Amino acid sequence: LVVNPLSRIPGPKFFAWTKWRLAYEDWKGTRTRFIQKLHVKYGPVVRIGPNEVSFNSLSAMRTIYGPGAPYGRTDFYQSFSFYGKRNMFSFKATKEHGERKKLFAAGYAKSVMLKAPVTNMIEAKVEQFMDLISQETKSGSAMELFSTLHYYSLDNITEFLYGEEYATKAMEGRMEDRTLIADVLDPARRRLAWFSAHFYHFTIWLYSRAGAMERALKPFLPMQKPSTYTGIRKFAYDAYFGYKKNSDGRVKQKLSDDHFSLLDRLWEHHEDFKGDRGLGDLDVASEVADHLLAGIDTTSDTLMFLIWALSLPQNLKFQGKLAEELRSQLGDSFNEQGVPRAEVADKLPYLDAIIKETLRLYAPLPATEPRWAPTDTTIDGFTIPAHTVIGMDPYSLHRNPDVFPEPTKFDPERWLGSDEEVKERKKWFWAFSSGGKMCIGMHLAMAEMTCLAAAIYSKYRTRVPDELEHVAPGVTSRFEVFSDDTFPVMEEHKCLVKFKDFE
Ligand code: HEM
């Protein structure tokens, strides 16, 4: 009799027997918080399924997610394939993933994000958001940030990917663009995510029925049509093919200030690599659609939590210090429209600490990033057989009390200075993941966030309305709602904040 090496790993017995025990936590929307509790109880290595292990240590982070690590993404990521095509996010093999990533690395480099034309685009969007604040708060009322910040991130990412011609104009009020976020609001989206994760092929089958069969199955759909991302999927498809139709003149054209979209860059490859070895239209459309999805909720949810956290009475002191940093450091680094220059906003240490603390407590992707082991391997002293699912999550890493004292407390100042404790904390910061599969959009997201936060706190003081001081906003990630669990009440997809002009 061969003993499964996973049986040496601590963890609750029932989880080791059946994968449906963890799937039940997924269904309840408690997976990530539950795994964190298991780490508190059992330590940094916990068996969470017959074939699944969760880690919570720097050594495991380096092994599984370090540069050159061989561990590919699992089938869980299949639901991020579009138009029947896998993309960088959903490839299972590390080799395929790496080859695709090479095509984009230059387009997302920090040096590209922090100079024109990308900075011009971001500053123009920040100006529009500032206009939106003045309109929405004219009568002294609070502004709803969940939706308006989605408009901001949507307008940015669509212009970045597809260019001005195909960009959304949600901040300007174009309704068809605003409604694109409607399908992320339906709570049934979490049920659909659960079905896709646990019954992928059945879910595809369910949603591709037509005629009488479609009508018969309608009551059983986890989420009624149009289901999550239907609108965004269609938008991305139309934008790509619209771009392609008008692209003849652009082929092999040198990139200029007017042509900076990701598609402009890809287009060069698309032409060069046409033929058997090349990317087909649907490969490109799928790839860019995934970047579109990845660039909406992540940035807007983080900005929402950042502003909300700074607007709580107990955190106004941090807001004051940020305003002081902006006053003393920005000097005349504003563009002609009065927006802080993106490349300067990027270099403000206090603002950076606030963003890190927001991403620590309210990481927009807090759950496990599952990988699979292609061969038998040893991690943190345990033998992991080939094809075991191994993973880590920012939620647990960011709440280790040995690294982050009083982990549930919002305290940006834990990131300031250069002593050993701060250096150690930075190693545990994992909101953007790490290694070859880490977030490619990080520098774009940072530029969008720093420029907008700098503009807002150069002009306004913000406060949560008195009657909402006990309410925390909530957001959806996969099958879970995340909020601030230290608050007695959570309200999903809604965040009201008051803006007071202090000039
Ligand atoms: C605060 C903002 C953001 C955060 C915290 C964030 C976080 C992450 C994380 C944790 C991953 C790895 C997920 C996994 O492997 O399961 C990831 C991957 C990715 N992100 Fe982001 N993201 C952000 C913004 C963006 C933006 C604006 C884009 C725009 C293009 C983007 C595009 C991507 C892509 C394409 C991947 C896949 C990378 C790869 O497979 O190598 N992200 N992101």
PDB file of N, CA and C and ligand atoms in Angstrom, residues 65 73 76-77 87-90 97 101 108 157 160-161 262 287-288 290-300 302-303 355 359 362-371 394 430-446 448-449 478, ligand 1:
ATOM      1  N   TYR A  65       5.818  30.842  -6.835  1.00  0.00           N
ATOM      2  CA  TYR A  65       5.539  32.040  -7.647  1.00  0.00           C
ATOM      3  C   TYR A  65       6.798  32.869  -7.903  1.00  0.00           C
ATOM      4  N   ARG A  73      -0.919  27.670 -14.352  1.00  0.00           N
ATOM      5  CA  ARG A  73      -2.253  27.930 -13.799  1.00  0.00           C
ATOM      6  C   ARG A  73      -3.142  26.700 -14.012  1.00  0.00           C
ATOM      7  N   PHE A  76      -9.001  26.090 -13.285  1.00  0.00           N
ATOM      8  CA  PHE A  76      -9.860  27.119 -12.695  1.00  0.00           C
ATOM      9  C   PHE A  76      -9.895  28.366 -13.593  1.00  0.00           C
ATOM     10  N   TYR A  77      -8.770  28.646 -14.255  1.00  0.00           N
ATOM     11  CA  TYR A  77      -8.657  29.883 -15.052  1.00  0.00           C
ATOM     12  C   TYR A  77      -9.334  29.775 -16.418  1.00  0.00           C
ATOM     13  N   ASN A  87      -5.944  32.416 -23.296  1.00  0.00           N
ATOM     14  CA  ASN A  87      -5.083  33.592 -23.387  1.00  0.00           C
ATOM     15  C   ASN A  87      -4.018  33.498 -22.286  1.00  0.00           C
ATOM     16  N   MET A  88      -3.227  34.558 -22.193  1.00  0.00           N
ATOM     17  CA  MET A  88      -2.117  34.557 -21.225  1.00  0.00           C
ATOM     18  C   MET A  88      -2.579  34.159 -19.822  1.00  0.00           C
ATOM     19  N   PHE A  89      -3.769  34.616 -19.446  1.00  0.00           N
ATOM     20  CA  PHE A  89      -4.272  34.360 -18.094  1.00  0.00           C
ATOM     21  C   PHE A  89      -4.760  32.909 -17.931  1.00  0.00           C
ATOM     22  N   SER A  90      -5.198  32.301 -19.046  1.00  0.00           N
ATOM     23  CA  SER A  90      -5.836  30.988 -18.885  1.00  0.00           C
ATOM     24  C   SER A  90      -5.003  29.818 -19.404  1.00  0.00           C
ATOM     25  N   HIS A  97       2.366  30.371 -21.675  1.00  0.00           N
ATOM     26  CA  HIS A  97       2.127  31.634 -20.985  1.00  0.00           C
ATOM     27  C   HIS A  97       3.288  32.598 -21.199  1.00  0.00           C
ATOM     28  N   LYS A 101       3.396  36.217 -23.006  1.00  0.00           N
ATOM     29  CA  LYS A 101       3.692  37.396 -22.187  1.00  0.00           C
ATOM     30  C   LYS A 101       4.782  38.258 -22.821  1.00  0.00           C
ATOM     31  N   TYR A 108       3.589  47.225 -21.476  1.00  0.00           N
ATOM     32  CA  TYR A 108       3.140  47.528 -20.108  1.00  0.00           C
ATOM     33  C   TYR A 108       4.290  47.989 -19.201  1.00  0.00           C
ATOM     34  N   ILE A 157      -9.003  51.994 -19.278  1.00  0.00           N
ATOM     35  CA  ILE A 157      -8.492  50.733 -19.833  1.00  0.00           C
ATOM     36  C   ILE A 157      -8.936  50.555 -21.297  1.00  0.00           C
ATOM     37  N   PHE A 160      -6.675  52.735 -23.363  1.00  0.00           N
ATOM     38  CA  PHE A 160      -5.325  52.175 -23.368  1.00  0.00           C
ATOM     39  C   PHE A 160      -5.236  50.973 -24.320  1.00  0.00           C
ATOM     40  N   LEU A 161      -6.267  50.127 -24.289  1.00  0.00           N
ATOM     41  CA  LEU A 161      -6.203  48.895 -25.089  1.00  0.00           C
ATOM     42  C   LEU A 161      -6.560  49.121 -26.553  1.00  0.00           C
ATOM     43  N   LEU A 262      -2.572  49.383 -26.922  1.00  0.00           N
ATOM     44  CA  LEU A 262      -1.962  48.066 -26.880  1.00  0.00           C
ATOM     45  C   LEU A 262      -2.180  47.360 -28.214  1.00  0.00           C
ATOM     46  N   GLU A 287      -7.282  37.766 -25.909  1.00  0.00           N
ATOM     47  CA  GLU A 287      -6.219  38.314 -25.066  1.00  0.00           C
ATOM     48  C   GLU A 287      -6.597  39.706 -24.554  1.00  0.00           C
ATOM     49  N   VAL A 288      -7.021  40.550 -25.490  1.00  0.00           N
ATOM     50  CA  VAL A 288      -7.289  41.940 -25.097  1.00  0.00           C
ATOM     51  C   VAL A 288      -8.555  42.028 -24.232  1.00  0.00           C
ATOM     52  N   ASP A 290      -9.430  39.907 -22.077  1.00  0.00           N
ATOM     53  CA  ASP A 290      -9.036  39.552 -20.711  1.00  0.00           C
ATOM     54  C   ASP A 290      -8.352  40.727 -20.011  1.00  0.00           C
ATOM     55  N   HIS A 291      -7.543  41.469 -20.747  1.00  0.00           N
ATOM     56  CA  HIS A 291      -6.891  42.632 -20.131  1.00  0.00           C
ATOM     57  C   HIS A 291      -7.936  43.687 -19.756  1.00  0.00           C
ATOM     58  N   LEU A 292      -8.957  43.777 -20.604  1.00  0.00           N
ATOM     59  CA  LEU A 292     -10.033  44.728 -20.301  1.00  0.00           C
ATOM     60  C   LEU A 292     -10.698  44.359 -18.976  1.00  0.00           C
ATOM     61  N   LEU A 293     -11.059  43.083 -18.861  1.00  0.00           N
ATOM     62  CA  LEU A 293     -11.703  42.639 -17.618  1.00  0.00           C
ATOM     63  C   LEU A 293     -10.804  42.835 -16.409  1.00  0.00           C
ATOM     64  N   ALA A 294      -9.514  42.504 -16.615  1.00  0.00           N
ATOM     65  CA  ALA A 294      -8.559  42.590 -15.493  1.00  0.00           C
ATOM     66  C   ALA A 294      -8.341  44.024 -15.053  1.00  0.00           C
ATOM     67  N   GLY A 295      -8.625  44.975 -15.939  1.00  0.00           N
ATOM     68  CA  GLY A 295      -8.308  46.367 -15.627  1.00  0.00           C
ATOM     69  C   GLY A 295      -9.478  47.183 -15.100  1.00  0.00           C
ATOM     70  N   ILE A 296     -10.641  46.564 -14.890  1.00  0.00           N
ATOM     71  CA  ILE A 296     -11.797  47.379 -14.449  1.00  0.00           C
ATOM     72  C   ILE A 296     -11.942  47.319 -12.925  1.00  0.00           C
ATOM     73  N   ASP A 297     -12.514  46.226 -12.406  1.00  0.00           N
ATOM     74  CA  ASP A 297     -12.816  46.145 -10.956  1.00  0.00           C
ATOM     75  C   ASP A 297     -11.577  46.344 -10.076  1.00  0.00           C
ATOM     76  N   THR A 298     -10.455  45.783 -10.524  1.00  0.00           N
ATOM     77  CA  THR A 298      -9.244  45.819  -9.696  1.00  0.00           C
ATOM     78  C   THR A 298      -8.893  47.254  -9.289  1.00  0.00           C
ATOM     79  N   THR A 299      -8.758  48.109 -10.298  1.00  0.00           N
ATOM     80  CA  THR A 299      -8.325  49.477 -10.029  1.00  0.00           C
ATOM     81  C   THR A 299      -9.429  50.270  -9.337  1.00  0.00           C
ATOM     82  N   SER A 300     -10.671  50.096  -9.801  1.00  0.00           N
ATOM     83  CA  SER A 300     -11.734  50.924  -9.220  1.00  0.00           C
ATOM     84  C   SER A 300     -12.061  50.484  -7.788  1.00  0.00           C
ATOM     85  N   THR A 302      -9.999  49.203  -5.643  1.00  0.00           N
ATOM     86  CA  THR A 302      -8.906  49.675  -4.770  1.00  0.00           C
ATOM     87  C   THR A 302      -9.068  51.165  -4.488  1.00  0.00           C
ATOM     88  N   LEU A 303      -9.340  51.934  -5.543  1.00  0.00           N
ATOM     89  CA  LEU A 303      -9.515  53.379  -5.330  1.00  0.00           C
ATOM     90  C   LEU A 303     -10.689  53.661  -4.395  1.00  0.00           C
ATOM     91  N   ILE A 355      -1.502  53.555  -0.590  1.00  0.00           N
ATOM     92  CA  ILE A 355      -1.951  52.576  -1.594  1.00  0.00           C
ATOM     93  C   ILE A 355      -1.561  51.158  -1.148  1.00  0.00           C
ATOM     94  N   LEU A 359      -4.145  48.130  -0.468  1.00  0.00           N
ATOM     95  CA  LEU A 359      -4.049  46.838  -1.165  1.00  0.00           C
ATOM     96  C   LEU A 359      -3.770  45.695  -0.197  1.00  0.00           C
ATOM     97  N   TYR A 362      -7.436  45.430   1.511  1.00  0.00           N
ATOM     98  CA  TYR A 362      -8.573  45.300   0.583  1.00  0.00           C
ATOM     99  C   TYR A 362      -8.081  44.900  -0.809  1.00  0.00           C
ATOM    100  N   ALA A 363      -7.175  43.936  -0.880  1.00  0.00           N
ATOM    101  CA  ALA A 363      -6.676  43.484  -2.192  1.00  0.00           C
ATOM    102  C   ALA A 363      -7.872  43.102  -3.062  1.00  0.00           C
ATOM    103  N   PRO A 364      -7.956  43.612  -4.283  1.00  0.00           N
ATOM    104  CA  PRO A 364      -9.145  43.289  -5.092  1.00  0.00           C
ATOM    105  C   PRO A 364      -9.174  41.835  -5.558  1.00  0.00           C
ATOM    106  N   LEU A 365      -8.020  41.159  -5.565  1.00  0.00           N
ATOM    107  CA  LEU A 365      -8.000  39.713  -5.851  1.00  0.00           C
ATOM    108  C   LEU A 365      -7.385  39.019  -4.635  1.00  0.00           C
ATOM    109  N   PRO A 366      -8.174  38.845  -3.568  1.00  0.00           N
ATOM    110  CA  PRO A 366      -7.600  38.347  -2.310  1.00  0.00           C
ATOM    111  C   PRO A 366      -7.497  36.824  -2.220  1.00  0.00           C
ATOM    112  N   ALA A 367      -8.127  36.107  -3.159  1.00  0.00           N
ATOM    113  CA  ALA A 367      -8.267  34.654  -2.993  1.00  0.00           C
ATOM    114  C   ALA A 367      -7.079  33.885  -3.566  1.00  0.00           C
ATOM    115  N   THR A 368      -7.121  32.557  -3.371  1.00  0.00           N
ATOM    116  CA  THR A 368      -6.047  31.666  -3.847  1.00  0.00           C
ATOM    117  C   THR A 368      -5.749  31.874  -5.325  1.00  0.00           C
ATOM    118  N   GLU A 369      -4.473  31.868  -5.680  1.00  0.00           N
ATOM    119  CA  GLU A 369      -4.059  31.847  -7.088  1.00  0.00           C
ATOM    120  C   GLU A 369      -3.551  30.434  -7.367  1.00  0.00           C
ATOM    121  N   PRO A 370      -4.451  29.528  -7.763  1.00  0.00           N
ATOM    122  CA  PRO A 370      -4.071  28.105  -7.828  1.00  0.00           C
ATOM    123  C   PRO A 370      -3.103  27.770  -8.965  1.00  0.00           C
ATOM    124  N   ARG A 371      -2.145  26.934  -8.662  1.00  0.00           N
ATOM    125  CA  ARG A 371      -1.161  26.452  -9.640  1.00  0.00           C
ATOM    126  C   ARG A 371      -1.104  24.934  -9.544  1.00  0.00           C
ATOM    127  N   PRO A 394      -3.341  36.352  -1.113  1.00  0.00           N
ATOM    128  CA  PRO A 394      -2.923  37.605  -0.482  1.00  0.00           C
ATOM    129  C   PRO A 394      -3.644  37.851   0.842  1.00  0.00           C
ATOM    130  N   TRP A 430       1.706  41.184  -1.515  1.00  0.00           N
ATOM    131  CA  TRP A 430       1.514  40.263  -2.642  1.00  0.00           C
ATOM    132  C   TRP A 430       0.237  40.564  -3.445  1.00  0.00           C
ATOM    133  N   ALA A 431      -0.210  41.833  -3.385  1.00  0.00           N
ATOM    134  CA  ALA A 431      -1.485  42.164  -4.051  1.00  0.00           C
ATOM    135  C   ALA A 431      -1.405  41.953  -5.554  1.00  0.00           C
ATOM    136  N   PHE A 432      -0.203  42.111  -6.132  1.00  0.00           N
ATOM    137  CA  PHE A 432      -0.070  41.954  -7.591  1.00  0.00           C
ATOM    138  C   PHE A 432       0.552  40.604  -7.949  1.00  0.00           C
ATOM    139  N   SER A 433       0.654  39.688  -6.991  1.00  0.00           N
ATOM    140  CA  SER A 433       1.320  38.403  -7.184  1.00  0.00           C
ATOM    141  C   SER A 433       2.825  38.622  -7.425  1.00  0.00           C
ATOM    142  N   SER A 434       3.507  37.616  -7.979  1.00  0.00           N
ATOM    143  CA  SER A 434       4.959  37.754  -8.153  1.00  0.00           C
ATOM    144  C   SER A 434       5.439  36.808  -9.241  1.00  0.00           C
ATOM    145  N   GLY A 435       6.679  37.004  -9.689  1.00  0.00           N
ATOM    146  CA  GLY A 435       7.293  36.099 -10.667  1.00  0.00           C
ATOM    147  C   GLY A 435       6.744  36.285 -12.069  1.00  0.00           C
ATOM    148  N   GLY A 436       6.900  35.244 -12.874  1.00  0.00           N
ATOM    149  CA  GLY A 436       6.555  35.331 -14.299  1.00  0.00           C
ATOM    150  C   GLY A 436       5.082  35.588 -14.561  1.00  0.00           C
ATOM    151  N   LYS A 437       4.197  35.221 -13.615  1.00  0.00           N
ATOM    152  CA  LYS A 437       2.762  35.396 -13.871  1.00  0.00           C
ATOM    153  C   LYS A 437       2.180  36.553 -13.075  1.00  0.00           C
ATOM    154  N   MET A 438       3.055  37.422 -12.589  1.00  0.00           N
ATOM    155  CA  MET A 438       2.497  38.534 -11.793  1.00  0.00           C
ATOM    156  C   MET A 438       1.752  39.503 -12.697  1.00  0.00           C
ATOM    157  N   CYS A 439       0.993  40.394 -12.080  1.00  0.00           N
ATOM    158  CA  CYS A 439       0.129  41.313 -12.813  1.00  0.00           C
ATOM    159  C   CYS A 439       0.921  42.128 -13.832  1.00  0.00           C
ATOM    160  N   ILE A 440       0.471  42.070 -15.078  1.00  0.00           N
ATOM    161  CA  ILE A 440       1.176  42.835 -16.104  1.00  0.00           C
ATOM    162  C   ILE A 440       0.708  44.298 -16.105  1.00  0.00           C
ATOM    163  N   GLY A 441      -0.484  44.525 -15.548  1.00  0.00           N
ATOM    164  CA  GLY A 441      -1.062  45.879 -15.591  1.00  0.00           C
ATOM    165  C   GLY A 441      -0.718  46.716 -14.360  1.00  0.00           C
ATOM    166  N   MET A 442       0.210  46.227 -13.534  1.00  0.00           N
ATOM    167  CA  MET A 442       0.485  46.900 -12.258  1.00  0.00           C
ATOM    168  C   MET A 442       0.863  48.376 -12.445  1.00  0.00           C
ATOM    169  N   HIS A 443       1.743  48.676 -13.388  1.00  0.00           N
ATOM    170  CA  HIS A 443       2.202  50.063 -13.522  1.00  0.00           C
ATOM    171  C   HIS A 443       1.097  50.971 -14.066  1.00  0.00           C
ATOM    172  N   LEU A 444       0.251  50.392 -14.923  1.00  0.00           N
ATOM    173  CA  LEU A 444      -0.892  51.180 -15.402  1.00  0.00           C
ATOM    174  C   LEU A 444      -1.826  51.462 -14.226  1.00  0.00           C
ATOM    175  N   ALA A 445      -2.131  50.404 -13.445  1.00  0.00           N
ATOM    176  CA  ALA A 445      -3.023  50.572 -12.291  1.00  0.00           C
ATOM    177  C   ALA A 445      -2.454  51.599 -11.319  1.00  0.00           C
ATOM    178  N   MET A 446      -1.154  51.508 -11.033  1.00  0.00           N
ATOM    179  CA  MET A 446      -0.538  52.445 -10.087  1.00  0.00           C
ATOM    180  C   MET A 446      -0.635  53.879 -10.619  1.00  0.00           C
ATOM    181  N   GLU A 448      -2.855  55.114 -12.685  1.00  0.00           N
ATOM    182  CA  GLU A 448      -4.256  55.570 -12.587  1.00  0.00           C
ATOM    183  C   GLU A 448      -4.598  55.950 -11.145  1.00  0.00           C
ATOM    184  N   MET A 449      -4.102  55.133 -10.206  1.00  0.00           N
ATOM    185  CA  MET A 449      -4.484  55.354  -8.802  1.00  0.00           C
ATOM    186  C   MET A 449      -3.748  56.542  -8.196  1.00  0.00           C
ATOM    187  N   ARG A 478     -14.629  36.775  -7.609  1.00  0.00           N
ATOM    188  CA  ARG A 478     -14.996  35.377  -7.865  1.00  0.00           C
ATOM    189  C   ARG A 478     -16.302  35.036  -7.142  1.00  0.00           C
TER     190      ARG A 478
HETATM  191  C1  HEM B   1      -5.009  47.435  -8.261  1.00  0.00           C
HETATM  192  C2  HEM B   1      -5.017  46.906  -9.446  1.00  0.00           C
HETATM  193  C3  HEM B   1      -4.648  45.488  -9.785  1.00  0.00           C
HETATM  194  C4  HEM B   1      -4.357  44.425  -8.964  1.00  0.00           C
HETATM  195  C5  HEM B   1      -4.296  44.401  -7.453  1.00  0.00           C
HETATM  196  C6  HEM B   1      -4.068  43.291  -9.816  1.00  0.00           C
HETATM  197  C7  HEM B   1      -3.703  42.029  -9.359  1.00  0.00           C
HETATM  198  C8  HEM B   1      -3.380  40.969 -10.165  1.00  0.00           C
HETATM  199  C9  HEM B   1      -3.033  39.658  -9.687  1.00  0.00           C
HETATM  200  C10 HEM B   1      -2.990  39.237  -8.218  1.00  0.00           C
HETATM  201  C11 HEM B   1      -2.766  38.879 -10.758  1.00  0.00           C
HETATM  202  C12 HEM B   1      -2.402  37.384 -10.742  1.00  0.00           C
HETATM  203  C13 HEM B   1      -3.688  36.612 -10.590  1.00  0.00           C
HETATM  204  C14 HEM B   1      -3.541  35.128 -10.662  1.00  0.00           C
HETATM  205  O1  HEM B   1      -2.546  34.595 -11.160  1.00  0.00           O
HETATM  206  O2  HEM B   1      -4.496  34.472 -10.208  1.00  0.00           O
HETATM  207  C15 HEM B   1      -2.945  39.695 -11.932  1.00  0.00           C
HETATM  208  C16 HEM B   1      -2.733  39.268 -13.226  1.00  0.00           C
HETATM  209  C17 HEM B   1      -3.001  40.045 -14.331  1.00  0.00           C
HETATM  210  N1  HEM B   1      -3.416  41.357 -14.342  1.00  0.00           N
HETATM  211 FE1  HEM B   1      -3.693  42.547 -12.748  1.00  0.00          FE
HETATM  212  N2  HEM B   1      -4.207  43.672 -11.118  1.00  0.00           N
HETATM  213  C18 HEM B   1      -4.531  45.008 -11.147  1.00  0.00           C
HETATM  214  C19 HEM B   1      -4.755  45.783 -12.258  1.00  0.00           C
HETATM  215  C20 HEM B   1      -4.608  45.360 -13.552  1.00  0.00           C
HETATM  216  C21 HEM B   1      -4.785  46.192 -14.700  1.00  0.00           C
HETATM  217  C22 HEM B   1      -5.123  47.692 -14.719  1.00  0.00           C
HETATM  218  C23 HEM B   1      -4.594  45.420 -15.777  1.00  0.00           C
HETATM  219  C24 HEM B   1      -4.682  45.915 -17.199  1.00  0.00           C
HETATM  220  C25 HEM B   1      -4.301  45.344 -18.230  1.00  0.00           C
HETATM  221  C26 HEM B   1      -4.265  44.069 -15.314  1.00  0.00           C
HETATM  222  C27 HEM B   1      -3.988  42.973 -16.106  1.00  0.00           C
HETATM  223  C28 HEM B   1      -3.592  41.743 -15.640  1.00  0.00           C
HETATM  224  C29 HEM B   1      -3.267  40.625 -16.527  1.00  0.00           C
HETATM  225  C30 HEM B   1      -3.346  40.627 -18.045  1.00  0.00           C
HETATM  226  C31 HEM B   1      -2.883  39.577 -15.699  1.00  0.00           C
HETATM  227  C32 HEM B   1      -2.369  38.206 -16.126  1.00  0.00           C
HETATM  228  C33 HEM B   1      -0.849  38.262 -16.100  1.00  0.00           C
HETATM  229  C34 HEM B   1      -0.175  36.975 -16.504  1.00  0.00           C
HETATM  230  O3  HEM B   1      -0.864  35.990 -16.734  1.00  0.00           O
HETATM  231  O4  HEM B   1       1.050  36.957 -16.605  1.00  0.00           O
HETATM  232  N3  HEM B   1      -4.282  44.085 -13.942  1.00  0.00           N
HETATM  233  N4  HEM B   1      -3.325  40.958 -11.547  1.00  0.00           N
END
